[in-house]
Amino acid sequence: ELLSSRKEDYNYTYRIPYNIYGKGNQKVPHELNLDCNLAKLIGYFVSEGWITFDHAHGHRIGLSSVDINFIRETERLVNECLHLKTYTNFRENTYTITFTGISARHVFSRYGDKSINKRLHYPMIYAPKTVKTAYMNAYIYGDGHVYTQRDGGHLTLDKNIYEDYLALFANGEASI
């Protein structure tokens, strides 16, 4: 599925099934277009996010950072793209932002629930250059490192997502 070459995915829309909304659950829109803002939010999630479930909180998506600007931008994107309420906490020099809902989990779980199994969902690979660029810039801001040298530079990535990024760059350039 990751290397699908379906042309209609260029304007990809995440469709949230109606039957996954629980009573009292925060609900994201039933259709989410993969635009630059959603790509940026996904990039932040892939770099610093996780998904958990417990009976007290339900499905919870979270991101952590020592950078308050990262947290504020994530909060803005969650409110703008998903229309969800966020909760921010500061403990031991780290900010954590969380939001809840099985419908939000439906979108983010495609990218993995913790760092060891993060993958790139195939629509991002075939997205327009502007969407890929928004995603990569967000990922690097959150987790990646770019080292520049006189003869070029290199980017460090998590080992488990390396092949996905090769496909991302092979199917159209993303500038960082």
Coordinates of N, CA and C in Angstrom, one line a residue:
E1 N 0.8 -1.2 0.0 CA 0.0 0.0 0.0 C 0.9 1.3 0.0
L2 N 2.0 1.2 0.6 CA 2.9 2.4 0.8 C 3.3 2.9 -0.6
L3 N 3.6 2.1 -1.5 CA 4.1 2.6 -2.8 C 3.0 2.6 -3.9
S4 N 1.8 2.8 -3.5 CA 0.7 2.9 -4.5 C 0.9 4.0 -5.4
S5 N 0.5 3.8 -6.7 CA 0.8 4.9 -7.7 C -0.6 5.5 -8.2
R6 N -1.6 5.4 -7.3 CA -2.9 5.9 -7.7 C -2.9 7.4 -7.8
K7 N -3.2 8.0 -9.0 CA -3.1 9.4 -9.3 C -4.1 10.2 -8.5
E8 N -5.3 9.6 -8.1 CA -6.3 10.3 -7.4 C -5.9 10.7 -6.0
D9 N -4.8 10.1 -5.5 CA -4.3 10.4 -4.2 C -3.6 11.7 -4.1
Y10 N -3.4 12.4 -5.2 CA -2.7 13.7 -5.2 C -3.6 14.7 -4.4
N11 N -4.9 14.5 -4.5 CA -5.8 15.4 -3.7 C -6.5 14.5 -2.7
Y12 N -5.7 13.9 -1.8 CA -6.2 12.9 -0.9 C -7.1 13.5 0.2
T13 N -8.1 12.8 0.5 CA -9.0 13.2 1.6 C -9.1 12.0 2.6
Y14 N -8.9 12.2 3.8 CA -9.1 11.2 4.9 C -10.6 11.2 5.2
R15 N -11.2 10.1 5.0 CA -12.6 10.0 5.3 C -12.8 9.2 6.6
I16 N -13.4 9.8 7.6 CA -13.6 9.3 8.9 C -15.0 8.5 8.9
P17 N -15.0 7.2 9.1 CA -16.3 6.5 9.1 C -17.3 7.1 10.1
Y18 N -18.5 7.2 9.8 CA -19.5 7.7 10.7 C -19.7 6.8 11.9
N19 N -19.4 5.5 11.8 CA -19.7 4.5 12.9 C -18.6 4.5 13.9
I20 N -17.6 5.3 13.8 CA -16.5 5.3 14.9 C -16.7 6.4 15.9
Y21 N -17.7 7.2 15.8 CA -18.0 8.3 16.7 C -18.7 7.7 18.0
G22 N -18.1 7.9 19.1 CA -18.8 7.4 20.3 C -19.6 8.6 21.0
K23 N -20.4 8.2 21.9 CA -21.2 9.2 22.6 C -20.3 10.2 23.4
G24 N -20.5 11.5 23.2 CA -19.7 12.4 23.9 C -18.3 12.6 23.4
N25 N -17.9 11.8 22.4 CA -16.5 11.9 21.9 C -16.3 13.1 21.0
Q26 N -15.1 13.7 21.2 CA -14.8 14.9 20.3 C -14.7 14.3 18.9
K27 N -15.2 15.1 17.9 CA -15.3 14.6 16.6 C -14.5 15.5 15.6
V28 N -13.7 14.9 14.8 CA -13.0 15.7 13.7 C -14.0 15.7 12.6
P29 N -13.8 16.6 11.6 CA -14.7 16.6 10.4 C -14.6 15.2 9.7
H30 N -15.7 14.8 9.1 CA -15.8 13.5 8.4 C -14.8 13.4 7.2
E31 N -14.4 14.6 6.7 CA -13.5 14.6 5.6 C -12.4 15.6 5.9
L32 N -11.1 15.2 5.8 CA -10.0 16.0 6.0 C -9.1 16.0 4.8
N33 N -9.0 17.1 4.1 CA -8.1 17.2 2.9 C -6.6 17.2 3.4
L34 N -5.8 16.5 2.7 CA -4.4 16.5 3.0 C -3.8 17.8 2.3
D35 N -3.8 18.8 3.1 CA -3.3 20.1 2.7 C -2.0 20.4 3.5
C36 N -1.4 21.6 3.3 CA -0.2 21.9 4.0 C -0.3 21.9 5.5
N37 N -1.4 22.4 6.0 CA -1.6 22.5 7.5 C -1.7 21.1 8.1
L38 N -2.5 20.2 7.5 CA -2.6 18.9 8.0 C -1.3 18.1 7.8
A39 N -0.6 18.4 6.7 CA 0.7 17.7 6.5 C 1.7 18.2 7.6
K40 N 1.6 19.4 7.9 CA 2.5 19.9 9.0 C 2.2 19.3 10.3
L41 N 0.9 19.2 10.7 CA 0.5 18.5 11.9 C 0.9 17.0 11.9
I42 N 0.8 16.4 10.8 CA 1.2 15.0 10.7 C 2.8 14.9 10.8
G43 N 3.5 15.8 10.3 CA 4.9 15.9 10.4 C 5.3 16.0 11.9
Y44 N 4.7 16.9 12.6 CA 4.9 17.1 14.0 C 4.6 15.8 14.8
F45 N 3.5 15.1 14.4 CA 3.1 13.9 15.1 C 4.2 12.8 14.8
V46 N 4.6 12.6 13.6 CA 5.6 11.6 13.3 C 6.9 11.9 14.0
S47 N 7.2 13.1 14.2 CA 8.5 13.4 14.9 C 8.4 13.3 16.4
E48 N 7.3 13.7 17.0 CA 7.2 13.8 18.5 C 6.0 13.2 19.1
G49 N 5.2 12.5 18.3 CA 3.9 12.1 18.8 C 3.7 10.6 19.2
W50 N 2.6 10.3 19.9 CA 2.3 9.0 20.3 C 0.8 8.8 20.4
I51 N 0.3 7.6 20.5 CA -1.1 7.3 20.7 C -1.2 6.3 21.8
T52 N -2.1 6.6 22.7 CA -2.4 5.6 23.8 C -3.9 5.4 24.0
F53 N -4.2 4.4 24.7 CA -5.6 4.1 25.1 C -5.6 3.6 26.5
D54 N -6.5 4.2 27.3 CA -6.8 3.7 28.6 C -8.3 4.0 28.9
H55 N -8.9 3.3 29.8 CA -10.3 3.5 30.0 C -10.7 4.8 30.6
A56 N -9.7 5.4 31.3 CA -10.0 6.7 32.0 C -10.0 7.9 30.9
H57 N -9.1 7.8 29.9 CA -9.0 8.9 29.0 C -9.5 8.5 27.6
G58 N -9.6 7.3 27.3 CA -10.0 6.8 25.9 C -8.8 6.9 25.0
H59 N -9.0 7.2 23.7 CA -8.0 7.3 22.7 C -7.3 8.7 22.9
R60 N -6.0 8.7 23.1 CA -5.4 10.0 23.4 C -4.1 10.1 22.5
I61 N -4.0 11.2 21.8 CA -2.9 11.5 20.9 C -2.1 12.6 21.6
G62 N -0.8 12.5 21.7 CA 0.0 13.5 22.4 C 1.3 13.7 21.7
L63 N 1.9 14.9 22.0 CA 3.2 15.3 21.5 C 3.9 16.0 22.6
S64 N 5.2 15.8 22.7 CA 6.0 16.5 23.7 C 7.2 17.2 23.1
S65 N 7.6 18.3 23.7 CA 8.7 19.1 23.3 C 9.1 20.0 24.4
V66 N 10.4 20.5 24.3 CA 10.9 21.5 25.3 C 10.6 22.9 24.7
D67 N 10.2 22.9 23.4 CA 10.0 24.2 22.7 C 8.5 24.6 22.8
I68 N 8.2 25.7 23.5 CA 6.9 26.2 23.6 C 6.3 26.6 22.3
N69 N 7.1 27.1 21.4 CA 6.6 27.5 20.1 C 6.1 26.3 19.3
F70 N 6.8 25.2 19.4 CA 6.3 23.9 18.8 C 5.0 23.5 19.3
I71 N 4.8 23.6 20.6 CA 3.5 23.3 21.3 C 2.4 24.2 20.8
R72 N 2.7 25.5 20.8 CA 1.7 26.5 20.4 C 1.3 26.3 18.9
E73 N 2.2 26.0 18.1 CA 1.9 25.8 16.7 C 1.1 24.5 16.5
T74 N 1.4 23.4 17.3 CA 0.7 22.2 17.2 C -0.7 22.4 17.7
E75 N -0.9 23.2 18.8 CA -2.2 23.5 19.3 C -3.1 24.2 18.2
R76 N -2.5 25.2 17.6 CA -3.2 25.9 16.5 C -3.6 25.0 15.4
L77 N -2.7 24.1 15.0 CA -3.1 23.2 13.9 C -4.1 22.2 14.3
V78 N -4.1 21.7 15.5 CA -5.1 20.8 16.0 C -6.5 21.5 16.0
N79 N -6.5 22.7 16.5 CA -7.8 23.4 16.5 C -8.3 23.8 15.1
E80 N -7.4 24.2 14.2 CA -7.7 24.6 12.9 C -8.1 23.4 12.0
C81 N -7.3 22.3 12.0 CA -7.5 21.2 11.1 C -8.5 20.2 11.6
L82 N -8.5 19.9 12.9 CA -9.3 18.9 13.5 C -10.5 19.4 14.3
H83 N -10.5 20.6 14.7 CA -11.5 21.2 15.5 C -11.6 20.5 16.9
L84 N -10.5 20.2 17.4 CA -10.5 19.5 18.7 C -9.9 20.4 19.8
K85 N -10.3 20.2 21.0 CA -9.8 20.9 22.2 C -8.5 20.2 22.6
T86 N -7.5 21.0 22.9 CA -6.2 20.5 23.3 C -6.0 20.7 24.8
Y87 N -5.1 19.9 25.4 CA -4.7 20.1 26.8 C -3.2 20.2 26.8
T88 N -2.6 21.2 27.5 CA -1.2 21.4 27.6 C -0.7 21.3 29.0
N89 N 0.4 20.6 29.2 CA 0.9 20.3 30.5 C 2.4 20.6 30.5
F90 N 3.0 21.1 31.6 CA 4.4 21.4 31.6 C 4.9 20.6 32.9
R91 N 5.9 19.7 32.6 CA 6.5 19.0 33.7 C 7.9 18.6 33.4
E92 N 8.8 18.8 34.3 CA 10.2 18.4 34.2 C 10.8 19.0 32.9
N93 N 10.6 20.3 32.7 CA 11.2 21.0 31.5 C 10.6 20.6 30.2
T94 N 9.5 19.9 30.1 CA 8.9 19.4 28.9 C 7.5 19.8 28.8
Y95 N 7.1 20.3 27.7 CA 5.6 20.6 27.4 C 5.0 19.4 26.7
T96 N 3.8 19.1 27.1 CA 3.1 18.0 26.5 C 1.7 18.5 26.1
I97 N 1.3 18.3 24.9 CA 0.0 18.6 24.4 C -0.7 17.3 24.0
T98 N -2.0 17.2 24.5 CA -2.8 16.0 24.2 C -4.1 16.5 23.7
F99 N -4.7 15.6 22.9 CA -6.1 15.7 22.5 C -6.7 14.3 22.3
T100 N -8.0 14.2 22.5 CA -8.6 12.9 22.5 C -9.6 12.7 21.4
G101 N -9.9 11.4 21.2 CA -10.9 11.0 20.3 C -10.5 9.9 19.4
I102 N -11.4 8.9 19.2 CA -11.2 7.8 18.4 C -11.1 8.3 16.9
S103 N -11.9 9.3 16.6 CA -11.8 9.8 15.2 C -10.5 10.4 14.8
A104 N -9.9 11.1 15.8 CA -8.5 11.6 15.6 C -7.5 10.5 15.5
R105 N -7.7 9.5 16.3 CA -6.8 8.3 16.2 C -6.9 7.6 14.9
H106 N -8.1 7.7 14.2 CA -8.3 7.1 12.9 C -7.3 7.7 11.9
V107 N -7.0 9.0 12.0 CA -6.1 9.6 11.1 C -4.7 9.3 11.4
F108 N -4.3 9.5 12.7 CA -2.9 9.5 13.1 C -2.4 8.0 13.2
S109 N -3.2 7.1 13.5 CA -2.7 5.7 13.6 C -2.1 5.1 12.3
R110 N -2.5 5.7 11.2 CA -1.9 5.3 9.9 C -0.4 5.5 9.9
Y111 N 0.1 6.4 10.7 CA 1.5 6.8 10.7 C 2.3 6.1 11.9
G112 N 1.6 5.3 12.7 CA 2.2 4.6 13.8 C 1.8 5.2 15.1
D113 N 1.9 4.4 16.2 CA 1.4 4.9 17.5 C 2.6 5.2 18.4
K114 N 3.8 4.8 18.1 CA 5.0 5.2 18.9 C 6.2 5.2 17.9
S115 N 7.3 5.7 18.4 CA 8.4 5.9 17.5 C 9.0 4.7 16.8
I116 N 8.9 3.5 17.5 CA 9.4 2.3 16.9 C 8.7 1.8 15.7
N117 N 7.4 2.2 15.5 CA 6.7 1.7 14.4 C 6.1 2.9 13.5
K118 N 6.7 4.0 13.5 CA 6.3 5.1 12.7 C 6.6 4.8 11.2
R119 N 5.6 5.1 10.4 CA 5.7 4.9 8.9 C 5.0 6.1 8.2
L120 N 5.4 6.2 7.0 CA 4.7 7.3 6.2 C 3.6 6.7 5.4
H121 N 2.4 7.2 5.6 CA 1.2 6.7 4.9 C 1.3 7.1 3.4
Y122 N 1.0 6.2 2.5 CA 1.3 6.4 1.1 C 0.7 7.7 0.5
P123 N -0.4 8.3 0.9 CA -0.8 9.6 0.2 C 0.2 10.7 0.3
M124 N 1.0 10.7 1.4 CA 2.0 11.8 1.6 C 3.1 11.6 0.5
I125 N 3.4 10.4 0.1 CA 4.4 10.2 -0.9 C 4.0 10.8 -2.3
Y126 N 2.7 10.7 -2.6 CA 2.2 11.2 -3.9 C 1.6 12.6 -3.8
A127 N 1.7 13.3 -2.7 CA 1.2 14.6 -2.5 C 1.9 15.6 -3.3
P128 N 1.3 16.8 -3.6 CA 2.0 17.9 -4.2 C 3.3 18.3 -3.5
K129 N 4.2 18.9 -4.1 CA 5.5 19.3 -3.5 C 5.3 20.2 -2.3
T130 N 4.3 21.1 -2.4 CA 4.1 22.0 -1.3 C 3.6 21.3 0.0
V131 N 2.9 20.2 -0.2 CA 2.4 19.4 1.0 C 3.6 18.6 1.5
K132 N 4.4 18.0 0.6 CA 5.6 17.3 1.1 C 6.5 18.2 1.8
T133 N 6.7 19.4 1.3 CA 7.6 20.3 1.9 C 7.1 20.7 3.3
A134 N 5.8 21.0 3.5 CA 5.3 21.3 4.8 C 5.5 20.2 5.8
Y135 N 5.3 18.9 5.3 CA 5.5 17.7 6.1 C 6.9 17.6 6.6
M136 N 7.9 17.7 5.6 CA 9.3 17.5 5.9 C 9.8 18.6 6.9
N137 N 9.4 19.9 6.6 CA 9.9 21.0 7.5 C 9.4 20.8 8.9
A138 N 8.1 20.3 9.0 CA 7.6 20.0 10.4 C 8.3 18.9 11.0
Y139 N 8.6 17.8 10.3 CA 9.3 16.7 10.9 C 10.6 17.1 11.4
I140 N 11.3 17.8 10.5 CA 12.7 18.2 10.9 C 12.7 19.2 12.1
Y141 N 11.7 20.1 12.1 CA 11.6 21.0 13.3 C 11.4 20.2 14.6
G142 N 10.6 19.1 14.5 CA 10.3 18.4 15.7 C 11.4 17.4 16.1
D143 N 12.0 16.7 15.1 CA 12.8 15.6 15.5 C 14.1 15.4 14.6
G144 N 14.0 15.8 13.4 CA 15.2 15.5 12.5 C 16.3 16.5 12.7
H145 N 17.4 16.3 12.1 CA 18.5 17.1 12.2 C 19.1 17.2 10.8
V146 N 19.4 18.5 10.4 CA 20.0 18.7 9.1 C 21.4 19.2 9.4
Y147 N 22.4 18.6 8.8 CA 23.8 19.1 8.9 C 24.2 19.5 7.5
T148 N 24.7 20.8 7.4 CA 25.1 21.3 6.1 C 26.6 21.4 6.2
Q149 N 27.2 21.1 5.0 CA 28.6 21.2 4.8 C 28.9 22.0 3.5
R150 N 30.1 22.3 3.3 CA 30.5 23.1 2.1 C 30.1 22.3 0.8
D151 N 30.2 21.0 0.8 CA 29.9 20.3 -0.4 C 28.5 19.7 -0.4
G152 N 27.6 20.2 0.5 CA 26.3 19.7 0.5 C 25.8 19.5 2.0
G153 N 25.1 18.5 2.2 CA 24.6 18.3 3.6 C 24.0 16.9 3.7
H154 N 23.6 16.6 4.9 CA 22.9 15.4 5.1 C 21.8 15.5 6.2
L155 N 20.9 14.6 6.1 CA 19.7 14.7 7.0 C 19.7 13.4 7.8
T156 N 19.6 13.5 9.1 CA 19.5 12.2 9.9 C 18.0 11.9 10.2
L157 N 17.7 10.7 10.1 CA 16.3 10.2 10.2 C 16.3 9.0 11.1
D158 N 15.1 8.7 11.7 CA 14.9 7.4 12.4 C 15.0 6.3 11.4
K159 N 15.7 5.2 11.8 CA 16.0 4.1 10.9 C 14.7 3.5 10.4
N160 N 13.7 3.3 11.2 CA 12.5 2.7 10.8 C 11.7 3.4 9.7
I161 N 11.9 4.7 9.5 CA 11.2 5.5 8.5 C 12.0 5.8 7.3
Y162 N 13.3 5.4 7.3 CA 14.2 5.8 6.3 C 13.7 5.4 4.9
E163 N 13.3 4.2 4.7 CA 12.8 3.8 3.3 C 11.6 4.6 2.8
D164 N 10.7 5.0 3.8 CA 9.6 5.8 3.4 C 10.0 7.1 2.9
Y165 N 11.1 7.7 3.5 CA 11.6 9.0 3.0 C 12.3 8.9 1.7
L166 N 12.9 7.8 1.4 CA 13.5 7.6 0.1 C 12.4 7.6 -1.0
A167 N 11.2 7.0 -0.7 CA 10.1 7.0 -1.6 C 9.5 8.4 -1.7
L168 N 9.5 9.1 -0.6 CA 9.0 10.5 -0.6 C 9.8 11.4 -1.6
F169 N 11.1 11.3 -1.5 CA 11.9 12.1 -2.3 C 12.0 11.6 -3.8
A170 N 11.9 10.3 -4.0 CA 11.9 9.7 -5.3 C 10.7 10.1 -6.1
N171 N 9.6 10.4 -5.5 CA 8.3 10.7 -6.2 C 8.1 12.2 -6.3
G172 N 9.1 13.0 -6.3 CA 8.9 14.4 -6.4 C 9.7 15.1 -5.3
E173 N 10.4 16.2 -5.6 CA 11.3 16.8 -4.7 C 10.5 17.5 -3.6
A174 N 11.0 17.4 -2.4 CA 10.5 18.2 -1.3 C 11.7 19.0 -0.8
S175 N 11.6 20.3 -0.8 CA 12.7 21.1 -0.3 C 12.6 21.3 1.2
I176 N 13.8 21.3 1.8 CA 13.8 21.5 3.3 C 14.7 22.7 3.6

